[in-house]
CSV table of N, CA and C in Angstrom, one decimal:
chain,number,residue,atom,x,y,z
A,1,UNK,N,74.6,-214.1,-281.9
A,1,UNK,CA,73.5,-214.9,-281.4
A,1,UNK,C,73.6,-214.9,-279.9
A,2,UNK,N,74.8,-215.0,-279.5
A,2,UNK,CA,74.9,-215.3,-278.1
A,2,UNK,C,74.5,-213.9,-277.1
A,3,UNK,N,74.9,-212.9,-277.7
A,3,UNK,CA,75.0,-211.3,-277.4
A,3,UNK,C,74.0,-210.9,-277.5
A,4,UNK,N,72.7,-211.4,-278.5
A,4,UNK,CA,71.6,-210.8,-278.2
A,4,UNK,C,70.5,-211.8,-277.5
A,5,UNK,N,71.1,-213.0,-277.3
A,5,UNK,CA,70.2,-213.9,-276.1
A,5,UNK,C,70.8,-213.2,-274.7
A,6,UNK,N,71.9,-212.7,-274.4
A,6,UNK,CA,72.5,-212.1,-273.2
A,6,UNK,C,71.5,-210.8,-272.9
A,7,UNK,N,71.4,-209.9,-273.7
A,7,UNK,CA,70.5,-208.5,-273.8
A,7,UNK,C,69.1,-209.1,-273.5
A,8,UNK,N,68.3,-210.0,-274.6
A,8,UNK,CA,67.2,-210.4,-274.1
A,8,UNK,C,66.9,-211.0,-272.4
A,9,UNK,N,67.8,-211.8,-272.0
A,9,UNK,CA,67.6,-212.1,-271.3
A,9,UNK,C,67.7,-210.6,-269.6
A,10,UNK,N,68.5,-210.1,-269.7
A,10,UNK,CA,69.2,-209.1,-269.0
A,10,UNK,C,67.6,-208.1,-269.2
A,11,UNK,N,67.6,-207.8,-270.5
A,11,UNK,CA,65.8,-207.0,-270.3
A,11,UNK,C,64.9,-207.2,-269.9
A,12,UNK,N,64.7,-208.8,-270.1
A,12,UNK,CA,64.0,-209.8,-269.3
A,12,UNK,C,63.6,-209.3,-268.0
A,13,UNK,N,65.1,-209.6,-267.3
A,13,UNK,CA,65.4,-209.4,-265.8
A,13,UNK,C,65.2,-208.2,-264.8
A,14,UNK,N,65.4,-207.4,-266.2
A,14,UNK,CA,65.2,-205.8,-265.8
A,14,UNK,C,63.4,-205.8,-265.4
A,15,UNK,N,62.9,-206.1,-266.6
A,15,UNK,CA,61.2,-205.6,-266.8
A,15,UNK,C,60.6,-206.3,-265.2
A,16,UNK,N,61.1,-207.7,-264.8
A,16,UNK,CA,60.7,-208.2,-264.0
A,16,UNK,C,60.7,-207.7,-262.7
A,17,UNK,N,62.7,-206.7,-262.5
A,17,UNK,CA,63.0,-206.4,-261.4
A,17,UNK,C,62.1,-205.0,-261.4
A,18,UNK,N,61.9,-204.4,-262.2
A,18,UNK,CA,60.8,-203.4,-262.3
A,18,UNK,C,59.4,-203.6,-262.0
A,19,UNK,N,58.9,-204.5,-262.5
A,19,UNK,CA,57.4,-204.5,-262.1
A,19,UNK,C,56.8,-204.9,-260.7
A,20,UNK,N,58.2,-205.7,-259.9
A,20,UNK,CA,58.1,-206.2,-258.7
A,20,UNK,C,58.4,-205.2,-257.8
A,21,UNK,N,59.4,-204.1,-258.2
A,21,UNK,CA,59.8,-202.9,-257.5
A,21,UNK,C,58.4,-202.2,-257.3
A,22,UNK,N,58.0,-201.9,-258.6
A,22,UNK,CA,56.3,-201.0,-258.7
A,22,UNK,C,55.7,-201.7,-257.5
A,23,UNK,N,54.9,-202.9,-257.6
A,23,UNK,CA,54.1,-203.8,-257.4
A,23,UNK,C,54.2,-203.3,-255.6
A,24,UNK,N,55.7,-203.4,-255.2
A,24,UNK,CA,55.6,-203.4,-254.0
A,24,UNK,C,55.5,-202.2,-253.1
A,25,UNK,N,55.8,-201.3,-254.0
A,25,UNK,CA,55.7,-199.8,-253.5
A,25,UNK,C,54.3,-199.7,-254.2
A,26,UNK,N,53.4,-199.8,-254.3
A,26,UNK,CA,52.0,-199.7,-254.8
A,26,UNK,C,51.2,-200.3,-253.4
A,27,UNK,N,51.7,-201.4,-253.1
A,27,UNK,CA,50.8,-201.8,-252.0
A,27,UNK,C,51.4,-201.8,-250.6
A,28,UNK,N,52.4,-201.2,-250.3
A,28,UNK,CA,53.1,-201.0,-249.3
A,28,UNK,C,52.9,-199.4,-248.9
A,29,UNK,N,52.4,-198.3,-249.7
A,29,UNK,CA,52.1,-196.9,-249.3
A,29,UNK,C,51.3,-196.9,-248.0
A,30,UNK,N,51.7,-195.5,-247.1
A,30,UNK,CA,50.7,-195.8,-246.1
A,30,UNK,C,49.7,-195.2,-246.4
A,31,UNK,N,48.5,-195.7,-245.4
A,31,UNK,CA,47.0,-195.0,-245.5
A,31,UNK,C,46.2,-194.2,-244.0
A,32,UNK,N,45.6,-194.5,-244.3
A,32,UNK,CA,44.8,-193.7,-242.7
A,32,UNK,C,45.2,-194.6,-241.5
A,33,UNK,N,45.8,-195.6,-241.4
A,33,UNK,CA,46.0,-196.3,-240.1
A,33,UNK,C,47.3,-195.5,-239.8
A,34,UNK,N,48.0,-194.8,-240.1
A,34,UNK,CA,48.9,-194.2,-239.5
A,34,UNK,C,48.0,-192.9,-238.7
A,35,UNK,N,47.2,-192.7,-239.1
A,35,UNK,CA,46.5,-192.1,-237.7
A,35,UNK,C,45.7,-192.4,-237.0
A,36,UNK,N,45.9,-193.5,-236.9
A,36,UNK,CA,44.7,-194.2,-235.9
A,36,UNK,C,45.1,-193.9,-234.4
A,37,UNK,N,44.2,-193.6,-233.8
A,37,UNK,CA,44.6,-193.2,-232.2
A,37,UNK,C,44.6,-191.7,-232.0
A,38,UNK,N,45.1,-190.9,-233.3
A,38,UNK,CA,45.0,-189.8,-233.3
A,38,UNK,C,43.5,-188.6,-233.4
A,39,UNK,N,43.0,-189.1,-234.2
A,39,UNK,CA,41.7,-188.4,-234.2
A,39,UNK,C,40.2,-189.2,-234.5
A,40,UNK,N,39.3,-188.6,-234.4
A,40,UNK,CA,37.8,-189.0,-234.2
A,40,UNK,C,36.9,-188.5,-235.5
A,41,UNK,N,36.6,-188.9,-236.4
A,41,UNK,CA,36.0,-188.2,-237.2
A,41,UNK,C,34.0,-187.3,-236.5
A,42,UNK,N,33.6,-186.2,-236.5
A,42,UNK,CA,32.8,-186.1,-236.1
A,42,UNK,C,31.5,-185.7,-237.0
A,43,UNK,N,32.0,-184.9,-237.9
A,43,UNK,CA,31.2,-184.6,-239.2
A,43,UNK,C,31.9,-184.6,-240.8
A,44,UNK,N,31.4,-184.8,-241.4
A,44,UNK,CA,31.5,-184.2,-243.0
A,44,UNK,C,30.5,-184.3,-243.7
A,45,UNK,N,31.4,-183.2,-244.9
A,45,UNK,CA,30.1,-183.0,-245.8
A,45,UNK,C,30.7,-183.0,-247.0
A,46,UNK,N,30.2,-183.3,-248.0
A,46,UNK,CA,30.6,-183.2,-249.7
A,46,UNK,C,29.3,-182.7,-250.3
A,47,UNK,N,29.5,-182.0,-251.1
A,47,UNK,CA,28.4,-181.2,-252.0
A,47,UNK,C,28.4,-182.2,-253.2
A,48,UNK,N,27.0,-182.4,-253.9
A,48,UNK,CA,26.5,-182.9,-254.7
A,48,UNK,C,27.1,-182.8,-256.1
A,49,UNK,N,27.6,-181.6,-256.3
A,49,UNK,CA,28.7,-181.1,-257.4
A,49,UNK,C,29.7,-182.2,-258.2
A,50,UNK,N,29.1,-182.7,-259.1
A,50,UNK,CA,30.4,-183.5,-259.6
A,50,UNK,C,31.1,-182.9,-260.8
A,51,UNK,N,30.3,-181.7,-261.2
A,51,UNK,CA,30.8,-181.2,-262.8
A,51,UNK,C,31.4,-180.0,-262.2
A,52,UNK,N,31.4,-179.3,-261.2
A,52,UNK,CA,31.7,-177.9,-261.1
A,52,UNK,C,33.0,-178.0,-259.6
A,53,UNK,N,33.3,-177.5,-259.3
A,53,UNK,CA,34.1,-177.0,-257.8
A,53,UNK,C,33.2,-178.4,-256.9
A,54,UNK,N,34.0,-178.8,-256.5
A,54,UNK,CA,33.9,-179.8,-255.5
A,54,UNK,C,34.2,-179.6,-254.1
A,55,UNK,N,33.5,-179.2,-253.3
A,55,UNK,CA,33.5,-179.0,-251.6
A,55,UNK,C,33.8,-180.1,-250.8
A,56,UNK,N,34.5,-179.8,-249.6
A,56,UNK,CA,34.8,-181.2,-248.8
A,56,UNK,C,35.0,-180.0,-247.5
A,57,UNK,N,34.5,-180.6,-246.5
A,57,UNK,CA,34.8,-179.9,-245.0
A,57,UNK,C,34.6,-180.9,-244.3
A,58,UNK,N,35.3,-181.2,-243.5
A,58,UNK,CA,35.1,-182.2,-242.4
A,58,UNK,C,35.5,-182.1,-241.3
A,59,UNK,N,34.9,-182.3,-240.5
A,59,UNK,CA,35.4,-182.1,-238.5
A,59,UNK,C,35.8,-182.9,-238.0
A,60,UNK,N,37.3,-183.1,-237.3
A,60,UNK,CA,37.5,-184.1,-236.5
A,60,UNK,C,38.2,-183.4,-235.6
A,61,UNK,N,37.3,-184.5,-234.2
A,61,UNK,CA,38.2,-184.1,-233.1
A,61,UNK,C,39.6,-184.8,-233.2
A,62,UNK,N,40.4,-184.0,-232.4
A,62,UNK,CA,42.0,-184.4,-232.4
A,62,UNK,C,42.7,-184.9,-230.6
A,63,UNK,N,42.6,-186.1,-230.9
A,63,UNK,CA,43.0,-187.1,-229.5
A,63,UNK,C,44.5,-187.0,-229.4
A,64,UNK,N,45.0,-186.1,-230.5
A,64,UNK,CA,46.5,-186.1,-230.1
A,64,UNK,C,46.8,-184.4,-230.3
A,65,UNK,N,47.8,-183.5,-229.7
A,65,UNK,CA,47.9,-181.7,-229.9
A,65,UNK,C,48.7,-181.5,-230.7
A,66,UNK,N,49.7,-182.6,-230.9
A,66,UNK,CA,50.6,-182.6,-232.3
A,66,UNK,C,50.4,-181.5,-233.4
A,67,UNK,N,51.1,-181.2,-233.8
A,67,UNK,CA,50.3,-179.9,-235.1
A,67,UNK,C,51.0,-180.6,-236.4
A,68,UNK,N,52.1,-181.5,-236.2
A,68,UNK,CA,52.4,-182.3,-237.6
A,68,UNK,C,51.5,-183.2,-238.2
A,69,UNK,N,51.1,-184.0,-237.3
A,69,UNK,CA,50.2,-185.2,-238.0
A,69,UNK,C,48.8,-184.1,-238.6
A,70,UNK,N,48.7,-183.2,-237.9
A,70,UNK,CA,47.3,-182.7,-238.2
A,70,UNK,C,47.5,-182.0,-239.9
A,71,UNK,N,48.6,-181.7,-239.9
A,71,UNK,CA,49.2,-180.9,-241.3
A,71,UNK,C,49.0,-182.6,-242.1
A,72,UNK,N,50.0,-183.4,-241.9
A,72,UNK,CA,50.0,-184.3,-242.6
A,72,UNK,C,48.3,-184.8,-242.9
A,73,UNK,N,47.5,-185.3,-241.7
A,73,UNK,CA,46.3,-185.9,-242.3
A,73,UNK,C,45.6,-184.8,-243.4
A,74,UNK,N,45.7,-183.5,-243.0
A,74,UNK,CA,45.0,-182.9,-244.3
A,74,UNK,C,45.2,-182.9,-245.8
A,75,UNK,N,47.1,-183.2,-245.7
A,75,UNK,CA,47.7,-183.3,-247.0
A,75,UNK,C,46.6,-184.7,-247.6
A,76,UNK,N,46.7,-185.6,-246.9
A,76,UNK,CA,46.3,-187.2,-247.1
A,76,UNK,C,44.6,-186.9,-247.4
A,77,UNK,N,43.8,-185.6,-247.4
A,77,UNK,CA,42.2,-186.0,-247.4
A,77,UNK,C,42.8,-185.6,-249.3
A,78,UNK,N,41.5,-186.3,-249.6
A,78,UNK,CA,41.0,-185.7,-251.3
A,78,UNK,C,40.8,-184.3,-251.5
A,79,UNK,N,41.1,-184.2,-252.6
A,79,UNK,CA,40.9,-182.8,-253.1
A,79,UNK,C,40.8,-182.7,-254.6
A,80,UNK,N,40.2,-182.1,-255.5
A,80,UNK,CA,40.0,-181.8,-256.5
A,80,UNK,C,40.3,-180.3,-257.5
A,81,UNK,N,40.8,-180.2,-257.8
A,81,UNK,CA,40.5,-179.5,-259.0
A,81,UNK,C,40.1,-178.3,-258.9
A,82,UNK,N,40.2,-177.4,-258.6
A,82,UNK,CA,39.2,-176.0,-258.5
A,82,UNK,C,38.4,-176.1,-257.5
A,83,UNK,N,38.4,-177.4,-256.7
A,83,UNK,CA,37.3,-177.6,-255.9
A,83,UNK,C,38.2,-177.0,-253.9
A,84,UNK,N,37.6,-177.0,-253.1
A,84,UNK,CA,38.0,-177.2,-251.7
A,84,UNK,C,38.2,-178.1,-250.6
A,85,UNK,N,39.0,-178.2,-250.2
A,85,UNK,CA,38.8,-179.0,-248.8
A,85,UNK,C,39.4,-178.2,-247.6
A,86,UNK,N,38.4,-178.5,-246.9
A,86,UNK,CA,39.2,-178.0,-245.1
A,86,UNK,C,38.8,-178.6,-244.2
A,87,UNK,N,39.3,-178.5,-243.7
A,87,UNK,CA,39.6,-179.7,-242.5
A,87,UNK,C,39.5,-179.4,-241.0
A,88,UNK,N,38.7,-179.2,-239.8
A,88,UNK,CA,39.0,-178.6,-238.6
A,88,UNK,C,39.1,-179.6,-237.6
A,89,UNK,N,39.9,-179.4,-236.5
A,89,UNK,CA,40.6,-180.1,-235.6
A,89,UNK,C,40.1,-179.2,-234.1
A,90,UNK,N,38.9,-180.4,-233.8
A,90,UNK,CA,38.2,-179.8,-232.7
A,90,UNK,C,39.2,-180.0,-231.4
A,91,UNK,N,39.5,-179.5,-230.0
A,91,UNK,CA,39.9,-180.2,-228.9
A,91,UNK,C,38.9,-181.0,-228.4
A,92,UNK,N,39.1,-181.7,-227.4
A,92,UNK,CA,38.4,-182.7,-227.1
A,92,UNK,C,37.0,-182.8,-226.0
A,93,UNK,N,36.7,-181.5,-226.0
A,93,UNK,CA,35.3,-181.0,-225.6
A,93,UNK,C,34.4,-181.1,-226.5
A,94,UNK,N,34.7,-181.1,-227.7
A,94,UNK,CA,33.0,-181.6,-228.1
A,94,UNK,C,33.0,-182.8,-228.9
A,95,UNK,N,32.0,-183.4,-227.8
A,95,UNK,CA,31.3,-184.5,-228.0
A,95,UNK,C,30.0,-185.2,-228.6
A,96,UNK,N,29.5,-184.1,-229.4
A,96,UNK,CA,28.2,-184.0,-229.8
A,96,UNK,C,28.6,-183.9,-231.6
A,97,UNK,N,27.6,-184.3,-232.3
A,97,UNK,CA,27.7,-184.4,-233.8
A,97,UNK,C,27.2,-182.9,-234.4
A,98,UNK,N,28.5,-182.4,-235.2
A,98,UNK,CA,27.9,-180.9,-235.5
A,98,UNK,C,27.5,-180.7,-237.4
A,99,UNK,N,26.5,-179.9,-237.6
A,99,UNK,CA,25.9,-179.9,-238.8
A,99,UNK,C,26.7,-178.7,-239.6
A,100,UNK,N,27.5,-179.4,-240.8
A,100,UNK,CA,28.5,-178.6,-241.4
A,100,UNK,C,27.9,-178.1,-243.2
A,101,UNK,N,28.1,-176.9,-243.0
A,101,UNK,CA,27.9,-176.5,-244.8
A,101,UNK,C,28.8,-176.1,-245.3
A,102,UNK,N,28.5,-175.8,-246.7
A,102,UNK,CA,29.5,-175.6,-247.6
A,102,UNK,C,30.0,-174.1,-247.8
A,103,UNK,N,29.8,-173.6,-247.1
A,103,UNK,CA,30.2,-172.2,-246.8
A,103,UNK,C,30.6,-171.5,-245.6
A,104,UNK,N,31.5,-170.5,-245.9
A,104,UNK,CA,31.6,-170.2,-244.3
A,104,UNK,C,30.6,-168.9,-243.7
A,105,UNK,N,30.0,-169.5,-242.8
A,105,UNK,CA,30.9,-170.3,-241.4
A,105,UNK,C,30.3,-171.6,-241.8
A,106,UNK,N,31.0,-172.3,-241.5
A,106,UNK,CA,31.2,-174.2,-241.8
A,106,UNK,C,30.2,-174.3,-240.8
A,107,UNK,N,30.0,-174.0,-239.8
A,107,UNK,CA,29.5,-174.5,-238.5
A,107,UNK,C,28.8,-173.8,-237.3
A,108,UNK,N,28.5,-174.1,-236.1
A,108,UNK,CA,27.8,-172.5,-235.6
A,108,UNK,C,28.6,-172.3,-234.9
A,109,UNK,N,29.0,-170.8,-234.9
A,109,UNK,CA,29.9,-170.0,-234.3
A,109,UNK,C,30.1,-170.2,-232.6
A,110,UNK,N,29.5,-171.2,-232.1
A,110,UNK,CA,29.5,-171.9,-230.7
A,110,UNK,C,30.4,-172.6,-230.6
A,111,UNK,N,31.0,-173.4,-231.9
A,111,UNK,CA,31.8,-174.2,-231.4
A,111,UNK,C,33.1,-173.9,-232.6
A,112,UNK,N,33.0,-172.6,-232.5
A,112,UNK,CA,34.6,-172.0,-232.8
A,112,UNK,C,35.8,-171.6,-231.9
A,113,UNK,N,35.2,-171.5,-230.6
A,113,UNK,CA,36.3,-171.9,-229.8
A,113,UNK,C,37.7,-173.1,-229.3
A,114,UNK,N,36.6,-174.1,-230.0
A,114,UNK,CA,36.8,-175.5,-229.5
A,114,UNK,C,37.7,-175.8,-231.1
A,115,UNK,N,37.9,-175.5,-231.8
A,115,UNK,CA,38.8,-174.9,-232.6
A,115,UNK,C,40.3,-174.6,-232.6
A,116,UNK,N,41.2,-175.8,-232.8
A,116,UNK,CA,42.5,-176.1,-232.6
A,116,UNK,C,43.4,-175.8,-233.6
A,117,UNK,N,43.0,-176.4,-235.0
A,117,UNK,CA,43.9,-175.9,-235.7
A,117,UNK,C,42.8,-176.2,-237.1
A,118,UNK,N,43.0,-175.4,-238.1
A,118,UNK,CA,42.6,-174.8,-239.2
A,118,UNK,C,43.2,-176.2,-240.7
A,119,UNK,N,43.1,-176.5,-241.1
A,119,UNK,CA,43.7,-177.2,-242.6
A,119,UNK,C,43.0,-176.5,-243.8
A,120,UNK,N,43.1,-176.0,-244.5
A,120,UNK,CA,42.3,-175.8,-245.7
A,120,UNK,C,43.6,-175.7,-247.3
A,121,UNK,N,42.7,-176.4,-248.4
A,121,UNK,CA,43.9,-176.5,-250.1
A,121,UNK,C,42.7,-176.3,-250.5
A,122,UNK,N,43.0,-175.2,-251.7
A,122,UNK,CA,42.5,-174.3,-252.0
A,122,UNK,C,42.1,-174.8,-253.2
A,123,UNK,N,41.5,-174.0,-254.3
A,123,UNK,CA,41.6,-174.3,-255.8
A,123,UNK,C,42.4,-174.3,-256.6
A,124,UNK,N,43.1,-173.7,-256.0
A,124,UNK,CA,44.4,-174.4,-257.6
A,124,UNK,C,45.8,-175.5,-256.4
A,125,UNK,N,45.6,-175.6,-255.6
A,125,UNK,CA,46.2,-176.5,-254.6
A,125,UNK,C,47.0,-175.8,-253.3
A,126,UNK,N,46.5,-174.6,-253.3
A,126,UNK,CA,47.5,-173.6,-252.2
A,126,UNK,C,47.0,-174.4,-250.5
A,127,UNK,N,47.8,-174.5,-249.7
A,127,UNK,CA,47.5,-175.3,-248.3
A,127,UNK,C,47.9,-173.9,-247.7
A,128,UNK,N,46.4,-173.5,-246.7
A,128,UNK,CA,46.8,-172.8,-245.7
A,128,UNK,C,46.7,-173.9,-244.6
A,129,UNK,N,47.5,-173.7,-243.1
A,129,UNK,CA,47.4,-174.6,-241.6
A,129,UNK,C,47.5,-173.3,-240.7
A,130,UNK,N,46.5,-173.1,-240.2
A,130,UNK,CA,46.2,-172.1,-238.8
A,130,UNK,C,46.0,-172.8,-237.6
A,131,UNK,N,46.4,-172.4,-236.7
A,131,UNK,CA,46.0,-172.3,-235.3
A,131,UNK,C,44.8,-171.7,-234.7
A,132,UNK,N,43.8,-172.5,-234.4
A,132,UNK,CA,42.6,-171.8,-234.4
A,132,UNK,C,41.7,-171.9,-235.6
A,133,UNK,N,40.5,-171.1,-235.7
A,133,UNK,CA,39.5,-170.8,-236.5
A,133,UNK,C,39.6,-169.5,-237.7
A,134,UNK,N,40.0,-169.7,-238.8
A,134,UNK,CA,40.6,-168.6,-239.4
A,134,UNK,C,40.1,-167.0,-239.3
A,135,UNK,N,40.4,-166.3,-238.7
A,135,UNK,CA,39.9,-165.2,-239.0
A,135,UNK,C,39.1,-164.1,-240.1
């Protein structure tokens, strides 16, 4: 009697020290404020597609030259399934809002210079990061 009030109890303790462990690593993960300061969002775009390949391209200028955080924010955007995302990292000359599609070229070939570093995860989750505007 005593030996299995001790186990109950002890499982008890366990399930508790578990759910509190979850709980706190669930709301303690970081989010986009760890880049704050770093970049500017300037465009995106998502295609209409919710049954097929899912598109994501989005432009941000980059307020910091760092090439880790820029790798990291791309790991951190959504991605789907068969579907794309890519990510470009303008320098800090353009200041105007640019009209992006779902194919390439993403954007007008005007402001592929201004073109710092590349992010793109692929369809089955391959991550290319270039320097520049991919060739």
């Amino acid at each position: 009697m005593k030996s299995s009030k001790f186990i109950f109890y002890l499982l008890a303790g366990l399930v508790i020290f578990l759910v509190f462990w979850i709980g706190k690593e669930s709301f303690t993960q970081p989010g986009l404020e760890q880049f704050e300061g770093k970049y500017e969002e300037i465009a995106s775009y998502r295609n209409e597609n919710n049954t097929g390949p899912v598109v994501r391209v989005l432009a941000v200028k980059a307020l910091d030259s760092s090439k880790d955080w820029m790798k990291d924010f791309g790991d951190f955007q959504p991605h789907t399934k068969y579907g794309r995302t890519v990510v470009f990292f303008f320098s800090e000359g353009v200041d105007q809002k640019i009209s992006l599609a779902p194919k390439d070229p993403y954007f007008s070939a005007g402001y592929q210079p201004y073109v710092i570093a590349t992010y793109e995860k692929g369809p089955m989750g391959d991550v290319t990061f270039s320097e520049g505007y991919p060739k």
